[in-house]
Amino acid sequence: MLTLASEVQYIKGVGPARARILAAKGILTVEDLLYYVPRRYEDRRHPRTAAEVQPGETATVVGVVRAVRAYQTRRRQLNVFEVELSEGVRRLRCRWFNSDYLKKILAEGQILALYGQVEDDSSPGSWRGTDLQMVHPQYEILSGEEAGPGGASLEVERIVPIYETAGSGRLTSRFFRRLVYSVLDQLGTVDDPLPACVREELRLPHRWEALAKTHFPDPDSDPAALASFRSAHQFRLIFEEFFFLQTGAAVKRRRARTAPGIAFRITDAVREKIKSILPFHPTEAQKRVLKEIAADMTAPHPMNRLLQGDVGSGKTIVALQAAVIAIENGCQVAVMAPTEILAVQHFLYFRRLLGQSGYQVALLTSAATPGEKTKLKRLIGEGLVHVTIGTHALIEEDVEFRALGLVVVDEQHRFGVLQRLRLMQKGRWPDVLVMTATPIPRTLALTLYGELEVSVIDQMPPGRQPIATRHVSDSRAAEVYEFVRKQVASGRQAYIVYPLVEESEKADLKSAVEMHDRLSRDTFPEFRVGLLHGRLPADEKDGVMSEFKAGRIQVLVATTVVEVGVDVPNAAVMVIEHAERFGLLQLHQLRGRVGRGARKSYCILVSSGPLTDEARARLGVLTRTQDGFEIAETDLSLRGPGEFFGTRQSGIPAFRIADLVRDRDILELARREATKLVEQTPPGPETAELVRYVREHWSRRYGLVMVG
Ligand code: ADP
Ligand code: MG
């Protein structure tokens, strides 16, 4: 008896070889297979012949192959494979270039369904207005040995599901269609884990019906709704996927809110202290955010808050204010940063502002000698250090705090959830503030940080000027360097950044090192040109950074290690080489290294070689806007969620059907519904059942860690 949990390899027609290909797609069980939904549909309810289609439309044409031929084009010597379908005087030729393998697949006499754009055939000897062509249409052979399961035609006279092929085409769309059909046939029915109350309220179809009809839509379905993934059945499956994820997040939020935590007290003395430390007036946004944080901190439960704000919006100072609250209440603070450079910088910033109040600020990174570390750890353990700033070194097992009350994690997406938890466990339910300079589109924030409350600093400190941003080709490098020279000669400083793509780290490193040699020797012999990259020993990195900060290095050649948080207000020019190789957000972050002072700053994006349309669009966005959220939304829609945070581990769940760009409205709905159900007091009978289901399926479905 087939169930949802049955392994696909035992389904008739699968076997070990195909099972391996399916496994590579994440399809191990019948359930996985059923959630492998069609990518699109072809409306073959009234299949049209070659005589019935018009140039300019994208259509499915069904017909008999009258002739096939293979030849070479004269001018460009391309191999062409051609299939001809004729209907009356109308001739339709389908052409594929450099696709010789088709010779073995397509043959005269077959009945084909071809999907693609229909055009006038402009090749020599064809009749304008009569002869049509399709270039690289998708094809499906309709005539064939095997009849569809149960004698039903799955391929014509219906709305036909089209699946993504697997194993480099070895498992075809037709294979999936037939497999799913036979599985649905054998399966009978399945349970619905979605609570009945939610289903009723939103009038969602039962899971079984949703699955069956997403694969095989009713004949009267609306093809437009199907194409936009908004049929009632698709909607239900997308909703379900978000709903379970948001249920997990809501459970975590509820748990955090009811857990015992530290209720910090904010007295007038604490307020005075905070004021005396601030070197400037906070912006309205900073004030609002600090209020939100203070409210969390005074509540007797742990704070779980994400602080978002564009580069330079002034997050660090808000974290510092929160630190003062904790310290004045007799607690210690830990600040974890993703890189050595950033940790050092936070350290200097905190020490400069807090040192005058007699607070002890310490830096703990892997760069410290064992002796220094031991000593520091002892001081931390005795509670003599008020603020400890560090990298991953902070979560090492032997780092113990006497009274850790506040944890600040910078650039959270560089850390996994587990690392954050390990740091939290060094205290007894400390308050947690997660900071990110990555403007995370709301859909992603809800998905990744669904269990956190969110604060946003959406305002820049006063006096900032827009950064003039231009995109040029590297044929104009000499001009760019000339511009850098002028700026530096007038007392400003410049960054020249090279990409460091993870896969080819070595080669790229070489380019940064070589360019540093060239630039310092030939291009800017009159300036001091520094080099900064991730492979330098820590003390050398620190040395270069502090020389740059002090203005003794005027031009800094760097890899993306300068991407996050580096703060040198006198730097006015950011040149990014091979800009086409960076992601939008990364470029935005890099650009944020300049424009931090009151004077005019510049960002020059230098690209090499021909650009793809996508790359051109990406660079264009940056020259147009400086709004981080707009840039982030664009990045998300251009590259999709998987690529959003670049190649680094990002913890974005692998959705099976849902799409964070397309389905944001459904995500919001699912979040509201999940929260309502989880927060219900007293909990309804269905809630416990739901929570159990989510716990059991969490890691398998979302590839995430379910904690609590
Ligand atoms: P972020 O961490 O959000 O990138 P920072 O906290 O590093 O931003 O602040 C960027 C710069 O702006 C720092 O030099 C900081 O001292 C300054 N700054 C922050 N808030 C203000 C403010 N309200 N008024 C003036 N300058 C500010
Ligand atoms: Mg910062």
mmCIF file with all atom_site columns, N, CA, C and O in Angstrom, residues 360-396:
data_model
loop_
_atom_site.group_PDB
_atom_site.id
_atom_site.type_symbol
_atom_site.label_atom_id
_atom_site.label_alt_id
_atom_site.label_comp_id
_atom_site.label_asym_id
_atom_site.label_entity_id
_atom_site.label_seq_id
_atom_site.pdbx_PDB_ins_code
_atom_site.Cartn_x
_atom_site.Cartn_y
_atom_site.Cartn_z
_atom_site.occupancy
_atom_site.B_iso_or_equiv
_atom_site.pdbx_formal_charge
_atom_site.auth_seq_id
_atom_site.auth_comp_id
_atom_site.auth_asym_id
_atom_site.auth_atom_id
_atom_site.pdbx_PDB_model_num
ATOM 1   N N  . GLN A 1 360 ? 34.896 48.948 31.433 1.00 0.00 ? 360 GLN A N  1
ATOM 2   C CA . GLN A 1 360 ? 35.976 48.178 30.829 1.00 0.00 ? 360 GLN A CA 1
ATOM 3   C C  . GLN A 1 360 ? 35.488 47.523 29.538 1.00 0.00 ? 360 GLN A C  1
ATOM 4   O O  . GLN A 1 360 ? 34.497 46.798 29.541 1.00 0.00 ? 360 GLN A O  1
ATOM 5   N N  . VAL A 1 361 ? 36.205 47.804 28.455 1.00 0.00 ? 361 VAL A N  1
ATOM 6   C CA . VAL A 1 361 ? 35.847 47.223 27.163 1.00 0.00 ? 361 VAL A CA 1
ATOM 7   C C  . VAL A 1 361 ? 37.006 46.352 26.711 1.00 0.00 ? 361 VAL A C  1
ATOM 8   O O  . VAL A 1 361 ? 38.161 46.786 26.766 1.00 0.00 ? 361 VAL A O  1
ATOM 9   N N  . ALA A 1 362 ? 36.735 45.117 26.298 1.00 0.00 ? 362 ALA A N  1
ATOM 10  C CA . ALA A 1 362 ? 37.818 44.226 25.896 1.00 0.00 ? 362 ALA A CA 1
ATOM 11  C C  . ALA A 1 362 ? 37.553 43.618 24.526 1.00 0.00 ? 362 ALA A C  1
ATOM 12  O O  . ALA A 1 362 ? 36.404 43.503 24.093 1.00 0.00 ? 362 ALA A O  1
ATOM 13  N N  . LEU A 1 363 ? 38.631 43.239 23.870 1.00 0.00 ? 363 LEU A N  1
ATOM 14  C CA . LEU A 1 363 ? 38.544 42.632 22.539 1.00 0.00 ? 363 LEU A CA 1
ATOM 15  C C  . LEU A 1 363 ? 39.018 41.196 22.620 1.00 0.00 ? 363 LEU A C  1
ATOM 16  O O  . LEU A 1 363 ? 40.130 40.920 23.068 1.00 0.00 ? 363 LEU A O  1
ATOM 17  N N  . LEU A 1 364 ? 38.187 40.279 22.182 1.00 0.00 ? 364 LEU A N  1
ATOM 18  C CA . LEU A 1 364 ? 38.574 38.869 22.202 1.00 0.00 ? 364 LEU A CA 1
ATOM 19  C C  . LEU A 1 364 ? 38.426 38.288 20.805 1.00 0.00 ? 364 LEU A C  1
ATOM 20  O O  . LEU A 1 364 ? 37.316 38.054 20.334 1.00 0.00 ? 364 LEU A O  1
ATOM 21  N N  . THR A 1 365 ? 39.552 38.097 20.141 1.00 0.00 ? 365 THR A N  1
ATOM 22  C CA . THR A 1 365 ? 39.490 37.468 18.818 1.00 0.00 ? 365 THR A CA 1
ATOM 23  C C  . THR A 1 365 ? 40.510 36.351 18.789 1.00 0.00 ? 365 THR A C  1
ATOM 24  O O  . THR A 1 365 ? 41.316 36.205 19.704 1.00 0.00 ? 365 THR A O  1
ATOM 25  N N  . SER A 1 366 ? 40.488 35.587 17.714 1.00 0.00 ? 366 SER A N  1
ATOM 26  C CA . SER A 1 366 ? 41.434 34.468 17.637 1.00 0.00 ? 366 SER A CA 1
ATOM 27  C C  . SER A 1 366 ? 42.854 34.976 17.427 1.00 0.00 ? 366 SER A C  1
ATOM 28  O O  . SER A 1 366 ? 43.814 34.222 17.500 1.00 0.00 ? 366 SER A O  1
ATOM 29  N N  . ALA A 1 367 ? 42.984 36.273 17.170 1.00 0.00 ? 367 ALA A N  1
ATOM 30  C CA . ALA A 1 367 ? 44.318 36.820 16.940 1.00 0.00 ? 367 ALA A CA 1
ATOM 31  C C  . ALA A 1 367 ? 45.110 36.994 18.238 1.00 0.00 ? 367 ALA A C  1
ATOM 32  O O  . ALA A 1 367 ? 46.331 37.107 18.212 1.00 0.00 ? 367 ALA A O  1
ATOM 33  N N  . ALA A 1 368 ? 44.425 37.010 19.356 1.00 0.00 ? 368 ALA A N  1
ATOM 34  C CA . ALA A 1 368 ? 45.130 37.209 20.627 1.00 0.00 ? 368 ALA A CA 1
ATOM 35  C C  . ALA A 1 368 ? 46.017 36.008 20.949 1.00 0.00 ? 368 ALA A C  1
ATOM 36  O O  . ALA A 1 368 ? 45.723 34.886 20.534 1.00 0.00 ? 368 ALA A O  1
ATOM 37  N N  . THR A 1 369 ? 47.095 36.240 21.664 1.00 0.00 ? 369 THR A N  1
ATOM 38  C CA . THR A 1 369 ? 47.977 35.127 22.059 1.00 0.00 ? 369 THR A CA 1
ATOM 39  C C  . THR A 1 369 ? 47.258 34.320 23.136 1.00 0.00 ? 369 THR A C  1
ATOM 40  O O  . THR A 1 369 ? 46.391 34.846 23.841 1.00 0.00 ? 369 THR A O  1
ATOM 41  N N  . PRO A 1 370 ? 47.662 33.049 23.285 1.00 0.00 ? 370 PRO A N  1
ATOM 42  C CA . PRO A 1 370 ? 47.016 32.221 24.310 1.00 0.00 ? 370 PRO A CA 1
ATOM 43  C C  . PRO A 1 370 ? 47.100 32.861 25.696 1.00 0.00 ? 370 PRO A C  1
ATOM 44  O O  . PRO A 1 370 ? 46.134 32.836 26.459 1.00 0.00 ? 370 PRO A O  1
ATOM 45  N N  . GLY A 1 371 ? 48.225 33.480 25.989 1.00 0.00 ? 371 GLY A N  1
ATOM 46  C CA . GLY A 1 371 ? 48.389 34.121 27.296 1.00 0.00 ? 371 GLY A CA 1
ATOM 47  C C  . GLY A 1 371 ? 47.392 35.255 27.495 1.00 0.00 ? 371 GLY A C  1
ATOM 48  O O  . GLY A 1 371 ? 46.700 35.336 28.520 1.00 0.00 ? 371 GLY A O  1
ATOM 49  N N  . GLU A 1 372 ? 47.291 36.100 26.473 1.00 0.00 ? 372 GLU A N  1
ATOM 50  C CA . GLU A 1 372 ? 46.344 37.214 26.544 1.00 0.00 ? 372 GLU A CA 1
ATOM 51  C C  . GLU A 1 372 ? 44.915 36.703 26.710 1.00 0.00 ? 372 GLU A C  1
ATOM 52  O O  . GLU A 1 372 ? 44.138 37.239 27.489 1.00 0.00 ? 372 GLU A O  1
ATOM 53  N N  . LYS A 1 373 ? 44.628 35.653 25.939 1.00 0.00 ? 373 LYS A N  1
ATOM 54  C CA . LYS A 1 373 ? 43.268 35.109 25.985 1.00 0.00 ? 373 LYS A CA 1
ATOM 55  C C  . LYS A 1 373 ? 42.922 34.606 27.375 1.00 0.00 ? 373 LYS A C  1
ATOM 56  O O  . LYS A 1 373 ? 41.843 34.880 27.895 1.00 0.00 ? 373 LYS A O  1
ATOM 57  N N  . THR A 1 374 ? 43.858 33.840 27.946 1.00 0.00 ? 374 THR A N  1
ATOM 58  C CA . THR A 1 374 ? 43.603 33.272 29.265 1.00 0.00 ? 374 THR A CA 1
ATOM 59  C C  . THR A 1 374 ? 43.317 34.380 30.275 1.00 0.00 ? 374 THR A C  1
ATOM 60  O O  . THR A 1 374 ? 42.377 34.304 31.059 1.00 0.00 ? 374 THR A O  1
ATOM 61  N N  . LYS A 1 375 ? 44.133 35.416 30.194 1.00 0.00 ? 375 LYS A N  1
ATOM 62  C CA . LYS A 1 375 ? 43.985 36.506 31.145 1.00 0.00 ? 375 LYS A CA 1
ATOM 63  C C  . LYS A 1 375 ? 42.616 37.190 30.961 1.00 0.00 ? 375 LYS A C  1
ATOM 64  O O  . LYS A 1 375 ? 41.889 37.434 31.925 1.00 0.00 ? 375 LYS A O  1
ATOM 65  N N  . LEU A 1 376 ? 42.307 37.422 29.692 1.00 0.00 ? 376 LEU A N  1
ATOM 66  C CA . LEU A 1 376 ? 41.053 38.096 29.375 1.00 0.00 ? 376 LEU A CA 1
ATOM 67  C C  . LEU A 1 376 ? 39.856 37.267 29.831 1.00 0.00 ? 376 LEU A C  1
ATOM 68  O O  . LEU A 1 376 ? 38.901 37.784 30.411 1.00 0.00 ? 376 LEU A O  1
ATOM 69  N N  . LYS A 1 377 ? 39.947 35.964 29.577 1.00 0.00 ? 377 LYS A N  1
ATOM 70  C CA . LYS A 1 377 ? 38.833 35.090 29.956 1.00 0.00 ? 377 LYS A CA 1
ATOM 71  C C  . LYS A 1 377 ? 38.626 35.109 31.464 1.00 0.00 ? 377 LYS A C  1
ATOM 72  O O  . LYS A 1 377 ? 37.490 35.042 31.946 1.00 0.00 ? 377 LYS A O  1
ATOM 73  N N  . ARG A 1 378 ? 39.740 35.208 32.187 1.00 0.00 ? 378 ARG A N  1
ATOM 74  C CA . ARG A 1 378 ? 39.603 35.246 33.636 1.00 0.00 ? 378 ARG A CA 1
ATOM 75  C C  . ARG A 1 378 ? 38.864 36.525 34.051 1.00 0.00 ? 378 ARG A C  1
ATOM 76  O O  . ARG A 1 378 ? 37.939 36.492 34.863 1.00 0.00 ? 378 ARG A O  1
ATOM 77  N N  . LEU A 1 379 ? 39.282 37.627 33.447 1.00 0.00 ? 379 LEU A N  1
ATOM 78  C CA . LEU A 1 379 ? 38.633 38.904 33.785 1.00 0.00 ? 379 LEU A CA 1
ATOM 79  C C  . LEU A 1 379 ? 37.143 38.882 33.446 1.00 0.00 ? 379 LEU A C  1
ATOM 80  O O  . LEU A 1 379 ? 36.308 39.391 34.186 1.00 0.00 ? 379 LEU A O  1
ATOM 81  N N  . ILE A 1 380 ? 36.834 38.274 32.295 1.00 0.00 ? 380 ILE A N  1
ATOM 82  C CA . ILE A 1 380 ? 35.431 38.179 31.891 1.00 0.00 ? 380 ILE A CA 1
ATOM 83  C C  . ILE A 1 380 ? 34.657 37.323 32.896 1.00 0.00 ? 380 ILE A C  1
ATOM 84  O O  . ILE A 1 380 ? 33.567 37.674 33.337 1.00 0.00 ? 380 ILE A O  1
ATOM 85  N N  . GLY A 1 381 ? 35.279 36.215 33.267 1.00 0.00 ? 381 GLY A N  1
ATOM 86  C CA . GLY A 1 381 ? 34.642 35.294 34.210 1.00 0.00 ? 381 GLY A CA 1
ATOM 87  C C  . GLY A 1 381 ? 34.407 35.941 35.569 1.00 0.00 ? 381 GLY A C  1
ATOM 88  O O  . GLY A 1 381 ? 33.440 35.625 36.268 1.00 0.00 ? 381 GLY A O  1
ATOM 89  N N  . GLU A 1 382 ? 35.315 36.841 35.934 1.00 0.00 ? 382 GLU A N  1
ATOM 90  C CA . GLU A 1 382 ? 35.156 37.498 37.234 1.00 0.00 ? 382 GLU A CA 1
ATOM 91  C C  . GLU A 1 382 ? 34.222 38.702 37.157 1.00 0.00 ? 382 GLU A C  1
ATOM 92  O O  . GLU A 1 382 ? 33.962 39.365 38.161 1.00 0.00 ? 382 GLU A O  1
ATOM 93  N N  . GLY A 1 383 ? 33.781 38.997 35.953 1.00 0.00 ? 383 GLY A N  1
ATOM 94  C CA . GLY A 1 383 ? 32.838 40.109 35.805 1.00 0.00 ? 383 GLY A CA 1
ATOM 95  C C  . GLY A 1 383 ? 33.518 41.461 35.776 1.00 0.00 ? 383 GLY A C  1
ATOM 96  O O  . GLY A 1 383 ? 32.876 42.488 35.944 1.00 0.00 ? 383 GLY A O  1
ATOM 97  N N  . LEU A 1 384 ? 34.835 41.483 35.557 1.00 0.00 ? 384 LEU A N  1
ATOM 98  C CA . LEU A 1 384 ? 35.555 42.753 35.587 1.00 0.00 ? 384 LEU A CA 1
ATOM 99  C C  . LEU A 1 384 ? 35.532 43.465 34.237 1.00 0.00 ? 384 LEU A C  1
ATOM 100 O O  . LEU A 1 384 ? 35.872 44.639 34.147 1.00 0.00 ? 384 LEU A O  1
ATOM 101 N N  . VAL A 1 385 ? 35.171 42.727 33.196 1.00 0.00 ? 385 VAL A N  1
ATOM 102 C CA . VAL A 1 385 ? 35.042 43.358 31.880 1.00 0.00 ? 385 VAL A CA 1
ATOM 103 C C  . VAL A 1 385 ? 33.557 43.615 31.638 1.00 0.00 ? 385 VAL A C  1
ATOM 104 O O  . VAL A 1 385 ? 32.731 42.719 31.808 1.00 0.00 ? 385 VAL A O  1
ATOM 105 N N  . HIS A 1 386 ? 33.218 44.838 31.283 1.00 0.00 ? 386 HIS A N  1
ATOM 106 C CA . HIS A 1 386 ? 31.803 45.154 31.076 1.00 0.00 ? 386 HIS A CA 1
ATOM 107 C C  . HIS A 1 386 ? 31.323 44.798 29.682 1.00 0.00 ? 386 HIS A C  1
ATOM 108 O O  . HIS A 1 386 ? 30.250 44.247 29.507 1.00 0.00 ? 386 HIS A O  1
ATOM 109 N N  . VAL A 1 387 ? 32.148 45.158 28.704 1.00 0.00 ? 387 VAL A N  1
ATOM 110 C CA . VAL A 1 387 ? 31.757 44.852 27.326 1.00 0.00 ? 387 VAL A CA 1
ATOM 111 C C  . VAL A 1 387 ? 32.853 44.025 26.675 1.00 0.00 ? 387 VAL A C  1
ATOM 112 O O  . VAL A 1 387 ? 34.009 44.451 26.636 1.00 0.00 ? 387 VAL A O  1
ATOM 113 N N  . THR A 1 388 ? 32.501 42.853 26.183 1.00 0.00 ? 388 THR A N  1
ATOM 114 C CA . THR A 1 388 ? 33.466 42.031 25.473 1.00 0.00 ? 388 THR A CA 1
ATOM 115 C C  . THR A 1 388 ? 33.063 41.991 24.010 1.00 0.00 ? 388 THR A C  1
ATOM 116 O O  . THR A 1 388 ? 31.935 41.618 23.682 1.00 0.00 ? 388 THR A O  1
ATOM 117 N N  . ILE A 1 389 ? 34.001 42.409 23.158 1.00 0.00 ? 389 ILE A N  1
ATOM 118 C CA . ILE A 1 389 ? 33.710 42.441 21.739 1.00 0.00 ? 389 ILE A CA 1
ATOM 119 C C  . ILE A 1 389 ? 34.593 41.407 21.073 1.00 0.00 ? 389 ILE A C  1
ATOM 120 O O  . ILE A 1 389 ? 35.772 41.285 21.416 1.00 0.00 ? 389 ILE A O  1
ATOM 121 N N  . GLY A 1 390 ? 34.058 40.647 20.163 1.00 0.00 ? 390 GLY A N  1
ATOM 122 C CA . GLY A 1 390 ? 34.889 39.627 19.551 1.00 0.00 ? 390 GLY A CA 1
ATOM 123 C C  . GLY A 1 390 ? 34.262 39.007 18.330 1.00 0.00 ? 390 GLY A C  1
ATOM 124 O O  . GLY A 1 390 ? 33.172 39.386 17.896 1.00 0.00 ? 390 GLY A O  1
ATOM 125 N N  . THR A 1 391 ? 35.008 38.055 17.796 1.00 0.00 ? 391 THR A N  1
ATOM 126 C CA . THR A 1 391 ? 34.536 37.287 16.647 1.00 0.00 ? 391 THR A CA 1
ATOM 127 C C  . THR A 1 391 ? 33.966 35.973 17.184 1.00 0.00 ? 391 THR A C  1
ATOM 128 O O  . THR A 1 391 ? 33.559 35.903 18.334 1.00 0.00 ? 391 THR A O  1
ATOM 129 N N  . HIS A 1 392 ? 34.022 34.940 16.353 1.00 0.00 ? 392 HIS A N  1
ATOM 130 C CA . HIS A 1 392 ? 33.553 33.619 16.781 1.00 0.00 ? 392 HIS A CA 1
ATOM 131 C C  . HIS A 1 392 ? 34.226 33.172 18.060 1.00 0.00 ? 392 HIS A C  1
ATOM 132 O O  . HIS A 1 392 ? 33.722 32.307 18.759 1.00 0.00 ? 392 HIS A O  1
ATOM 133 N N  . ALA A 1 393 ? 35.403 33.725 18.305 1.00 0.00 ? 393 ALA A N  1
ATOM 134 C CA . ALA A 1 393 ? 36.157 33.336 19.495 1.00 0.00 ? 393 ALA A CA 1
ATOM 135 C C  . ALA A 1 393 ? 35.285 33.453 20.744 1.00 0.00 ? 393 ALA A C  1
ATOM 136 O O  . ALA A 1 393 ? 35.491 32.731 21.720 1.00 0.00 ? 393 ALA A O  1
ATOM 137 N N  . LEU A 1 394 ? 34.292 34.327 20.688 1.00 0.00 ? 394 LEU A N  1
ATOM 138 C CA . LEU A 1 394 ? 33.416 34.533 21.844 1.00 0.00 ? 394 LEU A CA 1
ATOM 139 C C  . LEU A 1 394 ? 32.624 33.299 22.232 1.00 0.00 ? 394 LEU A C  1
ATOM 140 O O  . LEU A 1 394 ? 32.273 33.120 23.385 1.00 0.00 ? 394 LEU A O  1
ATOM 141 N N  . ILE A 1 395 ? 32.304 32.469 21.238 1.00 0.00 ? 395 ILE A N  1
ATOM 142 C CA . ILE A 1 395 ? 31.450 31.330 21.581 1.00 0.00 ? 395 ILE A CA 1
ATOM 143 C C  . ILE A 1 395 ? 32.243 30.088 21.935 1.00 0.00 ? 395 ILE A C  1
ATOM 144 O O  . ILE A 1 395 ? 31.679 29.035 22.139 1.00 0.00 ? 395 ILE A O  1
ATOM 145 N N  . GLU A 1 396 ? 33.558 30.222 21.998 1.00 0.00 ? 396 GLU A N  1
ATOM 146 C CA . GLU A 1 396 ? 34.342 29.064 22.439 1.00 0.00 ? 396 GLU A CA 1
ATOM 147 C C  . GLU A 1 396 ? 33.881 28.644 23.829 1.00 0.00 ? 396 GLU A C  1
ATOM 148 O O  . GLU A 1 396 ? 33.434 29.469 24.619 1.00 0.00 ? 396 GLU A O  1
#
